[in-house]
Short mmCIF file of C-alpha atoms in Angstrom, two decimals:
data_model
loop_
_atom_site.label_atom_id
_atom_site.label_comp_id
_atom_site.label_asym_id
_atom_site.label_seq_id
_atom_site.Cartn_x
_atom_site.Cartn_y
_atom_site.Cartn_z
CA UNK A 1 -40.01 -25.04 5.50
CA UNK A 2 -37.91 -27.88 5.18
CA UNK A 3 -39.06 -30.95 2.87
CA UNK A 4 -39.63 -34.31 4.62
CA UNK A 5 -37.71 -36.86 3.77
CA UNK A 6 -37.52 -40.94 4.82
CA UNK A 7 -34.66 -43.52 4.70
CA UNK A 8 -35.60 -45.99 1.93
CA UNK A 9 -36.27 -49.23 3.84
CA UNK A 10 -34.15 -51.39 2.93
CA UNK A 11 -31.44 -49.39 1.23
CA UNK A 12 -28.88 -47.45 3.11
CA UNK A 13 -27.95 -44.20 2.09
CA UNK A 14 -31.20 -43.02 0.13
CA UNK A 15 -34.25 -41.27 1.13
CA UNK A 16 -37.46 -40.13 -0.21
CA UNK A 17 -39.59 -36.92 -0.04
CA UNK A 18 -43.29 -36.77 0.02
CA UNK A 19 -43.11 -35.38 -4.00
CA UNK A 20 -41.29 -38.32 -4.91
CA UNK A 21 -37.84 -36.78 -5.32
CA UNK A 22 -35.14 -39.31 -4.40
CA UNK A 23 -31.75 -39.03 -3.45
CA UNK A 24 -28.85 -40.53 -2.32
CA UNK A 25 -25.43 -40.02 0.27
CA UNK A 26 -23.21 -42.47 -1.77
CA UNK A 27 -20.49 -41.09 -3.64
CA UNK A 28 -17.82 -42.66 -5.95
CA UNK A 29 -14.27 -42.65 -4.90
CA UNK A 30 -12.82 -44.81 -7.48
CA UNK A 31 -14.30 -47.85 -7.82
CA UNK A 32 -15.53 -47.75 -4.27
CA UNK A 33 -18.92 -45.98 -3.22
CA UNK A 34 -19.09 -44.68 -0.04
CA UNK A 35 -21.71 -42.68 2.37
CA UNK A 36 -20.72 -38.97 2.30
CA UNK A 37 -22.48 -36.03 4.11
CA UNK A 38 -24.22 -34.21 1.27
CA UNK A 39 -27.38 -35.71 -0.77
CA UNK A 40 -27.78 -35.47 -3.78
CA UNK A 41 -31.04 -36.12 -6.56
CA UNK A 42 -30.82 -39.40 -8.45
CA UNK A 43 -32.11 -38.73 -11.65
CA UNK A 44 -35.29 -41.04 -12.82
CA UNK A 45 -35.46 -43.63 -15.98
CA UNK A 46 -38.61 -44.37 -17.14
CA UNK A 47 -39.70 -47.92 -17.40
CA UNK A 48 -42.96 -48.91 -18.20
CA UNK A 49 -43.72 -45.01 -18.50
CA UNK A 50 -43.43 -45.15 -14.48
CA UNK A 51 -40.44 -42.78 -13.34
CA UNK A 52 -37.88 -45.21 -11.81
CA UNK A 53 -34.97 -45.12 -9.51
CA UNK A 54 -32.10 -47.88 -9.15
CA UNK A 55 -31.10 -48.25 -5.57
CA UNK A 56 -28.14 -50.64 -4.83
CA UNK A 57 -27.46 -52.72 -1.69
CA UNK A 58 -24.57 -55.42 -1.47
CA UNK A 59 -23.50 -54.56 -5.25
CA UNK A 60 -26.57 -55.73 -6.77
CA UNK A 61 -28.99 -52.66 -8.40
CA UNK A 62 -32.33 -53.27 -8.11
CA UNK A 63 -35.40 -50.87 -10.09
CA UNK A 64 -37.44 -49.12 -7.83
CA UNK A 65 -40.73 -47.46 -9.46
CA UNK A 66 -40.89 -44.37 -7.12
CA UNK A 67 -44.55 -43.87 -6.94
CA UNK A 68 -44.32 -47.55 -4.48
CA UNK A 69 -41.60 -45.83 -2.91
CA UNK A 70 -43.65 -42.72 -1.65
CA UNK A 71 -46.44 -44.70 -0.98
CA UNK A 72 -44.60 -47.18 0.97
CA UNK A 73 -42.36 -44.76 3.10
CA UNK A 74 -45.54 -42.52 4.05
CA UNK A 75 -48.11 -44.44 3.94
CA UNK A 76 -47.07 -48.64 5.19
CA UNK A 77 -46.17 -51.38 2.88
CA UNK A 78 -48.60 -52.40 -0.22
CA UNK A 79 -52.02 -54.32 1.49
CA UNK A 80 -52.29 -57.70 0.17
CA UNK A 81 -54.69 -57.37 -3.31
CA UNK A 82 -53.72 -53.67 -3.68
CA UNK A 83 -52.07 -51.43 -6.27
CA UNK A 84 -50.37 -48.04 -5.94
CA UNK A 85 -53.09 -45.88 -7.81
CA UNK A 86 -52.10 -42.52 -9.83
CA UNK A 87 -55.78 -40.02 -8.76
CA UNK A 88 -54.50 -37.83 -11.64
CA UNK A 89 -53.77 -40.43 -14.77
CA UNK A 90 -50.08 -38.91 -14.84
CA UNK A 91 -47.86 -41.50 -13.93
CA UNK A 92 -44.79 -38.96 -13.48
CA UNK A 93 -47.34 -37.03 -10.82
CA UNK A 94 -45.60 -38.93 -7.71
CA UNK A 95 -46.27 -36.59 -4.66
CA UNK A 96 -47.76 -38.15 -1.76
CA UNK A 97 -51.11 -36.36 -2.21
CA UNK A 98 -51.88 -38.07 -5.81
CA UNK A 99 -51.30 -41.63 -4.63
CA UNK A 100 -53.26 -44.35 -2.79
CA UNK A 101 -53.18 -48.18 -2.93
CA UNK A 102 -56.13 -49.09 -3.92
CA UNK A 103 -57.54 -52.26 -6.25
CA UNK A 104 -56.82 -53.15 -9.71
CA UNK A 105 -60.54 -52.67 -10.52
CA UNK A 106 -60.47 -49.27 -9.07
CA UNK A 107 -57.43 -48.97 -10.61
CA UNK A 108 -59.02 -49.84 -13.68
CA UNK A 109 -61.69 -47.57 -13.28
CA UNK A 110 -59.35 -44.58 -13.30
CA UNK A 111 -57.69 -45.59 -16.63
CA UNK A 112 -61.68 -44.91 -18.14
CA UNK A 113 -62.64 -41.61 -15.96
CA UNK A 114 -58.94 -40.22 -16.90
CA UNK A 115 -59.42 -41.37 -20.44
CA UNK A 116 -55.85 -42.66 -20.25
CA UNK A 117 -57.40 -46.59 -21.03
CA UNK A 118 -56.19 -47.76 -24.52
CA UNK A 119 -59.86 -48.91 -26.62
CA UNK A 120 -60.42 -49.07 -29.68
CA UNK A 121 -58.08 -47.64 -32.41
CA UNK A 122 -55.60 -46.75 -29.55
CA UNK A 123 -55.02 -50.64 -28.94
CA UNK A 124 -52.21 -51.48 -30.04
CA UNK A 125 -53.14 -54.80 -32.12
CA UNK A 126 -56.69 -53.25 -33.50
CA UNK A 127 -57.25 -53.61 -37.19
CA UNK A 128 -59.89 -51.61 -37.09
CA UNK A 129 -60.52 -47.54 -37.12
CA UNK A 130 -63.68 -46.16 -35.15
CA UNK A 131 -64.94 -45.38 -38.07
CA UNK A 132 -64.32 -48.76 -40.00
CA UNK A 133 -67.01 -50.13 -37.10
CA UNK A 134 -69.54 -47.15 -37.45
CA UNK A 135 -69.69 -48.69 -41.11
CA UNK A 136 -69.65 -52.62 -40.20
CA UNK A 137 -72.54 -52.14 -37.92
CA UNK A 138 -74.34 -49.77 -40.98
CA UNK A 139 -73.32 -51.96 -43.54
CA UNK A 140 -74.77 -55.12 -41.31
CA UNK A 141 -77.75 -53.36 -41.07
CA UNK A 142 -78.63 -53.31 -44.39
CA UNK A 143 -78.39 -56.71 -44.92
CA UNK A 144 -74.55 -56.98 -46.17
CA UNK A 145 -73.35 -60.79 -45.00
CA UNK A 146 -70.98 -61.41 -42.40
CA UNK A 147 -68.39 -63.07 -44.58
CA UNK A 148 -68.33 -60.51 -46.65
CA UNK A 149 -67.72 -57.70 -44.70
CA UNK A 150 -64.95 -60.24 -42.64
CA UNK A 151 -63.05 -60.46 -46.39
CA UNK A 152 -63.94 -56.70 -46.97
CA UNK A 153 -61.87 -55.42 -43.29
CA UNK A 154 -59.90 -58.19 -42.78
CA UNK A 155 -61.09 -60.08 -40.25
CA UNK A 156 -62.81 -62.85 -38.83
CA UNK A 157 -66.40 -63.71 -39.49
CA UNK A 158 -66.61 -64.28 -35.49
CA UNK A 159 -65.07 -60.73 -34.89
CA UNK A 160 -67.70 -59.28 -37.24
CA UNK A 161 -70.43 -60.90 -35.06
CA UNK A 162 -69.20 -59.39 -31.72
CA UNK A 163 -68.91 -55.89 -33.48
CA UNK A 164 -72.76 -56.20 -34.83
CA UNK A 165 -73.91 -57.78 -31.34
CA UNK A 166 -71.77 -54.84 -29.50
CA UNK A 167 -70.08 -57.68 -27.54
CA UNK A 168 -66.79 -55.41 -28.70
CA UNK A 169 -66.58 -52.16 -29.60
CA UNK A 170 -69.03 -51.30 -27.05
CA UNK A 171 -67.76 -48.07 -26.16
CA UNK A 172 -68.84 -46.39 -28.99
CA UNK A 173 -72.22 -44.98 -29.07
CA UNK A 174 -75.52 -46.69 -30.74
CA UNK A 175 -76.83 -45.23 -34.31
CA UNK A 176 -79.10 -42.56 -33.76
#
């Protein structure tokens, strides 16, 4: 069977199959490009860890994120207040059955149930470890004060407030 592929709207000379490959009919022939007869793959960058495709029209290369490209080709243009969702987590899983526009907060909700959101340790600015928090909240407990466990881990008194009161950190279970 035969893959199904659509022009690119938009861009002459590319198409796009329903597992996100891409390719192209332009070919170099000096410094000119022209169409040609045979496709070929265009091989994906990653941006933004999203596989991504430059497509050019009238000289100027623009970055296409090919997940929006399969959704938009197969599926209609992006619905005002929508997203193109991953239902997998893997952002380099672009075939037509994995994807959906969808909301941000659904979107959002995805990042938890695929444990791919960053919380935590895995944030990129944290200061604080898992267990550095564990011991806040034990240390809090018995009666420690708030400025000095703020000196003791290096940060605010106000931050060692929202810890105890589990306005942050909240994803890590209670004491037992």
């Amino acid at each position: 069977m035969k893959d199904e592929f659509r022009p690119v709207g938009g861009y002459p000379g590319y198409r796009v199959s329903k597992d996100g490959r891409v390719e192209s009919c332009w070919a170099r022939r000096g410094r000119l490009c022209i169409p040609t007869e045979a496709w070929h793959p265009l091989k994906p960058i990653l941006r933004d860890g999203y596989p991504t495709v430059n497509l050019a029209k009238g000289g100027k290369k623009t970055a296409c994120k090919i997940h929006r490209l399969v959704l938009e080709m197969f599926v209609g243009p992006c619905p005002p207040g929508m997203v193109a969702c991953h239902g997998d987590g893997d952002r380099a899983n672009n075939d037509l059955t994995n994807l959906r526009w969808d909301t941000q907060k659904a979107n959002a909700d995805d990042t938890l149930r695929h444990g791919t959101r960053a919380m935590g340790s895995r944030c990129r600015a944290s200061k604080l470890t898992e267990d550095d928090v564990v011991q806040i909240r034990g240390k809090k407990a018995e009666g420690v004060p708030t400025g000095e466990l703020a000196i003791r881990y290096g940060v605010s008194r106000e931050n060692i407030e929202a810890i105890v009161r589990r306005r942050s950190w909240r994803h890590l279970p209670p004491p037992d």
